[in-house]
N, CA, C and O atoms as a printed pandas DataFrame, in Angstrom:
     atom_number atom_name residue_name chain_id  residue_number  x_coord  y_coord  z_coord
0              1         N          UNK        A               1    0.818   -1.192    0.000
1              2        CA          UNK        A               1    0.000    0.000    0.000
2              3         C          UNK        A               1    0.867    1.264    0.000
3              4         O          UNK        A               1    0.388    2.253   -0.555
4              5         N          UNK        A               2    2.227    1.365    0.619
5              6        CA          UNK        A               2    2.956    2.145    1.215
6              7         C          UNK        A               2    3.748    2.631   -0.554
7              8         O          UNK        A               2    4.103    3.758   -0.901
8              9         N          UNK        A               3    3.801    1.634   -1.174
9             10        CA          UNK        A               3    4.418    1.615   -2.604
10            11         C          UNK        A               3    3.169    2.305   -3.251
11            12         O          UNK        A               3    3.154    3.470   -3.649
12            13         N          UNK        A               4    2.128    1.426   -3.299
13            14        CA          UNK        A               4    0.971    2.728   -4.186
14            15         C          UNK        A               4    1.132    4.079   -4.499
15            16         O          UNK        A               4    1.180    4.747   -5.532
16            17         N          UNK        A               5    1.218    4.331   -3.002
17            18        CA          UNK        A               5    1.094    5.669   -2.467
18            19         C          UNK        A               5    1.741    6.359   -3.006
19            20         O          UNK        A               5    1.246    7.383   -3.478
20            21         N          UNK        A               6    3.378    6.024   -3.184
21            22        CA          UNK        A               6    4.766    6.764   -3.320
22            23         C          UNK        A               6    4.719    6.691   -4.779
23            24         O          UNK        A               6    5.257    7.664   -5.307
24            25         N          UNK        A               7    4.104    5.590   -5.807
25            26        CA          UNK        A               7    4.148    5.671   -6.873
26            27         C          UNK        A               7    3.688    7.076   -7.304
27            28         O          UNK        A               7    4.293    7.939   -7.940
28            29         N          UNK        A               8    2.102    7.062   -6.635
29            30        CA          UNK        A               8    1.070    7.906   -7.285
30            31         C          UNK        A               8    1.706    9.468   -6.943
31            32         O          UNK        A               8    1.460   10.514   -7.544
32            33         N          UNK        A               9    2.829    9.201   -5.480
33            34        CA          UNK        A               9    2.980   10.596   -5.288
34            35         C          UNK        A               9    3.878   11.042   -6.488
35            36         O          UNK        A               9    3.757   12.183   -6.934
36            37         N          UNK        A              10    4.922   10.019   -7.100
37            38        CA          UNK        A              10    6.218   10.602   -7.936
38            39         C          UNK        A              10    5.358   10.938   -9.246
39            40         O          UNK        A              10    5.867   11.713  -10.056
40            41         N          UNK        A              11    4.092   10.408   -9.508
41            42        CA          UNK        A              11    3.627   10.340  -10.986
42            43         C          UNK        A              11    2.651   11.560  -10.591
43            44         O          UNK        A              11    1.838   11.728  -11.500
44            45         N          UNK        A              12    2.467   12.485   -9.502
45            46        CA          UNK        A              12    1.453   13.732   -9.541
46            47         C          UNK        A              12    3.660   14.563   -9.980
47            48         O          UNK        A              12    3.934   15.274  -10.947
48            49         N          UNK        A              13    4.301   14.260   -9.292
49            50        CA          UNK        A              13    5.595   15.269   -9.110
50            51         C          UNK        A              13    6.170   15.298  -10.764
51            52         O          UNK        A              13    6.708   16.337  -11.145
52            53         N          UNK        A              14    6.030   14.044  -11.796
53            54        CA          UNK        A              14    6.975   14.521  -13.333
54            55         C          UNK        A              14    5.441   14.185  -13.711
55            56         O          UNK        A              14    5.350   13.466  -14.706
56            57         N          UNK        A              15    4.506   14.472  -13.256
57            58        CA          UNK        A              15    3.420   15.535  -14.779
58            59         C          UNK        A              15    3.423   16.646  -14.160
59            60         O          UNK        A              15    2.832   17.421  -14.912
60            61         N          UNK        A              16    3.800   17.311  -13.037
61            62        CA          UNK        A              16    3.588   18.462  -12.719
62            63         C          UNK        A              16    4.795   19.091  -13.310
63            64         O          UNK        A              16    4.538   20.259  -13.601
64            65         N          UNK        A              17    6.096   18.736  -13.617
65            66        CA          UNK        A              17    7.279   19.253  -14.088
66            67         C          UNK        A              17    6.944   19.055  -15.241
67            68         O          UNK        A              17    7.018   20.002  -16.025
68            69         N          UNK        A              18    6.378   17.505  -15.795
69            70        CA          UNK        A              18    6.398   17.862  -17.173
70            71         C          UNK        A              18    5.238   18.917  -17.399
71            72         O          UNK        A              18    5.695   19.599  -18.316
72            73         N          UNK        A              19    4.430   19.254  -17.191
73            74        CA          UNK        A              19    3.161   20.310  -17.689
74            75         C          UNK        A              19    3.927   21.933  -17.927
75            76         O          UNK        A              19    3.425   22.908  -18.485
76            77         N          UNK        A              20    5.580   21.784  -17.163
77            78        CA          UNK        A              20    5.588   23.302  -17.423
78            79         C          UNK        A              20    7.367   23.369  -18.489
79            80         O          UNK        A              20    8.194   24.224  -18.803
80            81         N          UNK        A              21    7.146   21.863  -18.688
81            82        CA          UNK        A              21    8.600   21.872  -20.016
82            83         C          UNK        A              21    8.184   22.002  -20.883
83            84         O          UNK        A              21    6.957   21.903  -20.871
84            85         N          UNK        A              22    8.795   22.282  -22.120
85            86        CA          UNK        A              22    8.729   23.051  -23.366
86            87         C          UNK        A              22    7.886   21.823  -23.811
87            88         O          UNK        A              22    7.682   20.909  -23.011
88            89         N          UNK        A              23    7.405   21.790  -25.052
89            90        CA          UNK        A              23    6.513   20.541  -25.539
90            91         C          UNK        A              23    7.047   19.653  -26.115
91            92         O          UNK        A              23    6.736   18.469  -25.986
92            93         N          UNK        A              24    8.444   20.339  -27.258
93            94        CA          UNK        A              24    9.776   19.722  -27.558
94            95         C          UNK        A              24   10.143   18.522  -26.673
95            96         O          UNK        A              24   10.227   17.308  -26.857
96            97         N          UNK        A              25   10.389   19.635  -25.289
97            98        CA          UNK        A              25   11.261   18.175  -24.533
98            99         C          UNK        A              25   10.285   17.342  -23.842
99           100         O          UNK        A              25   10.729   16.500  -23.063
100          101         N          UNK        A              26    8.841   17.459  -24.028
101          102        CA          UNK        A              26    7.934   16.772  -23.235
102          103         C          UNK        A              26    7.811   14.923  -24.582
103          104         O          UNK        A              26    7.900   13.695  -24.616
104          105         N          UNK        A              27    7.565   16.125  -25.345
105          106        CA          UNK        A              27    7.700   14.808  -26.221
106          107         C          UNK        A              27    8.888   13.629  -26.621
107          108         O          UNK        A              27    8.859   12.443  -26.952
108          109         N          UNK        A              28   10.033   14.749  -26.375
109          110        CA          UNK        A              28   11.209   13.800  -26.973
110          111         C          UNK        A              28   11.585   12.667  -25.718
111          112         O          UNK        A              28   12.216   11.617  -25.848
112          113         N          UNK        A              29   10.998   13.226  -24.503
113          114        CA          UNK        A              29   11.343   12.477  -23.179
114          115         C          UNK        A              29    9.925   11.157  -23.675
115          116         O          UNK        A              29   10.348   10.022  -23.890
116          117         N          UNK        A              30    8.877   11.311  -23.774
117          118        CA          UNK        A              30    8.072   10.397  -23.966
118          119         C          UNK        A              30    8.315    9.114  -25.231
119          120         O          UNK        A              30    7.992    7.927  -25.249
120          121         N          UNK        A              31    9.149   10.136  -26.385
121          122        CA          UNK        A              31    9.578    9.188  -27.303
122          123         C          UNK        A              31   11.028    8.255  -26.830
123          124         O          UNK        A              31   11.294    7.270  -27.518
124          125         N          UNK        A              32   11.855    8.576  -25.750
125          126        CA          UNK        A              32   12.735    8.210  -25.532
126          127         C          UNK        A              32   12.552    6.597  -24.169
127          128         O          UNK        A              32   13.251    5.623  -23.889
128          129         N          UNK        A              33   11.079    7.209  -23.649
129          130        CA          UNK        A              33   10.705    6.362  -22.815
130          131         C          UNK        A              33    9.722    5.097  -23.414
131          132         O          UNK        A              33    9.453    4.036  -22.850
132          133         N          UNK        A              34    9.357    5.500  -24.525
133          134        CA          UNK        A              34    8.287    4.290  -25.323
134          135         C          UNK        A              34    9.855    3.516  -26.193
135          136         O          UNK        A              34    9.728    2.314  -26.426
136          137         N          UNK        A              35   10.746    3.941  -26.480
137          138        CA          UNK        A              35   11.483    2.842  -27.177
138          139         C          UNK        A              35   12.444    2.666  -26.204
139          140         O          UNK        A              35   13.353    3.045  -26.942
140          141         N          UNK        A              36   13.070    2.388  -25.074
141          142        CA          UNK        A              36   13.363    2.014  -23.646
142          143         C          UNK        A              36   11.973    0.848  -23.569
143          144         O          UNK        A              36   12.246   -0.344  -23.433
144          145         N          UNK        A              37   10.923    1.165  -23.639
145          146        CA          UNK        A              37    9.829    0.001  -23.203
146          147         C          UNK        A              37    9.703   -0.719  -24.242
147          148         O          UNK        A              37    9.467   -1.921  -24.118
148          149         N          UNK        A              38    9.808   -0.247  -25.235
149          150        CA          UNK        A              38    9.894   -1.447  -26.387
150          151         C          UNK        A              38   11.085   -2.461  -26.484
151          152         O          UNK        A              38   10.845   -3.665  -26.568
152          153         N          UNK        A              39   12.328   -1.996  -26.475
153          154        CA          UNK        A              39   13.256   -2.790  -26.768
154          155         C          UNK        A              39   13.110   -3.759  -25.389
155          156         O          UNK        A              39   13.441   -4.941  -25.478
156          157         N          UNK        A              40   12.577   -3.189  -24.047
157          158        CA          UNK        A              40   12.327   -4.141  -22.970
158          159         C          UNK        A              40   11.563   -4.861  -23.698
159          160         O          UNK        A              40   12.108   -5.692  -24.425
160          161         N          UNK        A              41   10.392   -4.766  -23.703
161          162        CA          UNK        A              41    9.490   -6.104  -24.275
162          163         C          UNK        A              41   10.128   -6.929  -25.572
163          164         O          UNK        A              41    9.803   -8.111  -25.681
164          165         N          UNK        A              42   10.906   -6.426  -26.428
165          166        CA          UNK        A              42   11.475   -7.217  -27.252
166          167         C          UNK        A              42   12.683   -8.198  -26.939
167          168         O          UNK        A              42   13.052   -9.212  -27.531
168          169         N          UNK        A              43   13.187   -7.541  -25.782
169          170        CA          UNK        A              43   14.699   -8.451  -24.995
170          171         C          UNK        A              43   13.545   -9.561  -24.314
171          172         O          UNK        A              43   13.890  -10.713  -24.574
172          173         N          UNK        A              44   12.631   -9.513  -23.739
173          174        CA          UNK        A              44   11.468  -10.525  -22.960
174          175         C          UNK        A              44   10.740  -11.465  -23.831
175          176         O          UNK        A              44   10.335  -12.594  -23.553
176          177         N          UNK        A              45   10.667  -10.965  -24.668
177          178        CA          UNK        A              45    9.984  -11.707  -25.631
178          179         C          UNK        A              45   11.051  -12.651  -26.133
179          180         O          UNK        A              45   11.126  -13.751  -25.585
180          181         N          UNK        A              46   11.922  -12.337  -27.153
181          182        CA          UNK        A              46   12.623  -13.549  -27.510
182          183         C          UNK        A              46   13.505  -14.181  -26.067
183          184         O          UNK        A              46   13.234  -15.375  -26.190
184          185         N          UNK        A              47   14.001  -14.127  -25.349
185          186        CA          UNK        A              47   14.408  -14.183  -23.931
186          187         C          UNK        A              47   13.282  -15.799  -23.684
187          188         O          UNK        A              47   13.586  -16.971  -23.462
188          189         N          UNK        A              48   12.097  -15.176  -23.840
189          190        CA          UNK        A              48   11.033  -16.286  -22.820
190          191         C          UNK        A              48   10.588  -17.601  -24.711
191          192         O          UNK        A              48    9.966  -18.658  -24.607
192          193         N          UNK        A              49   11.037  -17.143  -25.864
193          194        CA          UNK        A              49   11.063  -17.790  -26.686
194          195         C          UNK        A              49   12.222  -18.887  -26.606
195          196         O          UNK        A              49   12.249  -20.115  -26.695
196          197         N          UNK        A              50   12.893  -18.169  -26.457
197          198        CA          UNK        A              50   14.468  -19.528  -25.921
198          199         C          UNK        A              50   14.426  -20.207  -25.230
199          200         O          UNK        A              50   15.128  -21.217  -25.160
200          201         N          UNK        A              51   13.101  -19.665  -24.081
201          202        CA          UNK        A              51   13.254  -21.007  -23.048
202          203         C          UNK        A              51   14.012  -20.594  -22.037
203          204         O          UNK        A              51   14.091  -21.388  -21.100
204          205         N          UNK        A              52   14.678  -19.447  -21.929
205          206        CA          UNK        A              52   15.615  -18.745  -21.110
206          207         C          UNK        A              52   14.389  -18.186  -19.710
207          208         O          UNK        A              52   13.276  -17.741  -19.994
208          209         N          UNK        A              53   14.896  -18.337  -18.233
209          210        CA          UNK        A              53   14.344  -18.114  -17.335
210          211         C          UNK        A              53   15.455  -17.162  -16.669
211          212         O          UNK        A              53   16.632  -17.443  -16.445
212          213         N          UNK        A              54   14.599  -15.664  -16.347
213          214        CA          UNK        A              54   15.355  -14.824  -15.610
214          215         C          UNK        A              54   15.483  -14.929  -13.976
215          216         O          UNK        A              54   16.341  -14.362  -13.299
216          217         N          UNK        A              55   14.378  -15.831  -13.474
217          218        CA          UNK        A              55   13.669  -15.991  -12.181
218          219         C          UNK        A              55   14.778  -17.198  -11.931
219          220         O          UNK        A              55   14.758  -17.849  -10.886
């Protein structure tokens, strides 16, 4: 519960920073964070195709 909390507090603290960055860097930070999450799901994906266990 204690994690919820702290999540929801850091995610009110970078939209409140992001709402007052340029739109430039709002976006280029969002494009930089969707292919960071992609190449994750693509290292997981073939990873759990091999048969490979990270656990």
């Amino acid at each position: 519960m204690v994690f919820l909390v702290v999540a929801l507090l850091l995610l009110g603290v970078v939209l409140g920073t992001i709402a007052h960055a340029p739109l430039t860097f709002s976006v280029a930070a969002g494009l930089v964070i969707a292919v960071w999450l992609g190449v994750f799901a693509l290292r997981e994906r073939l990873g759990r195709r091999r048969g490979t266990s990270a656990h």
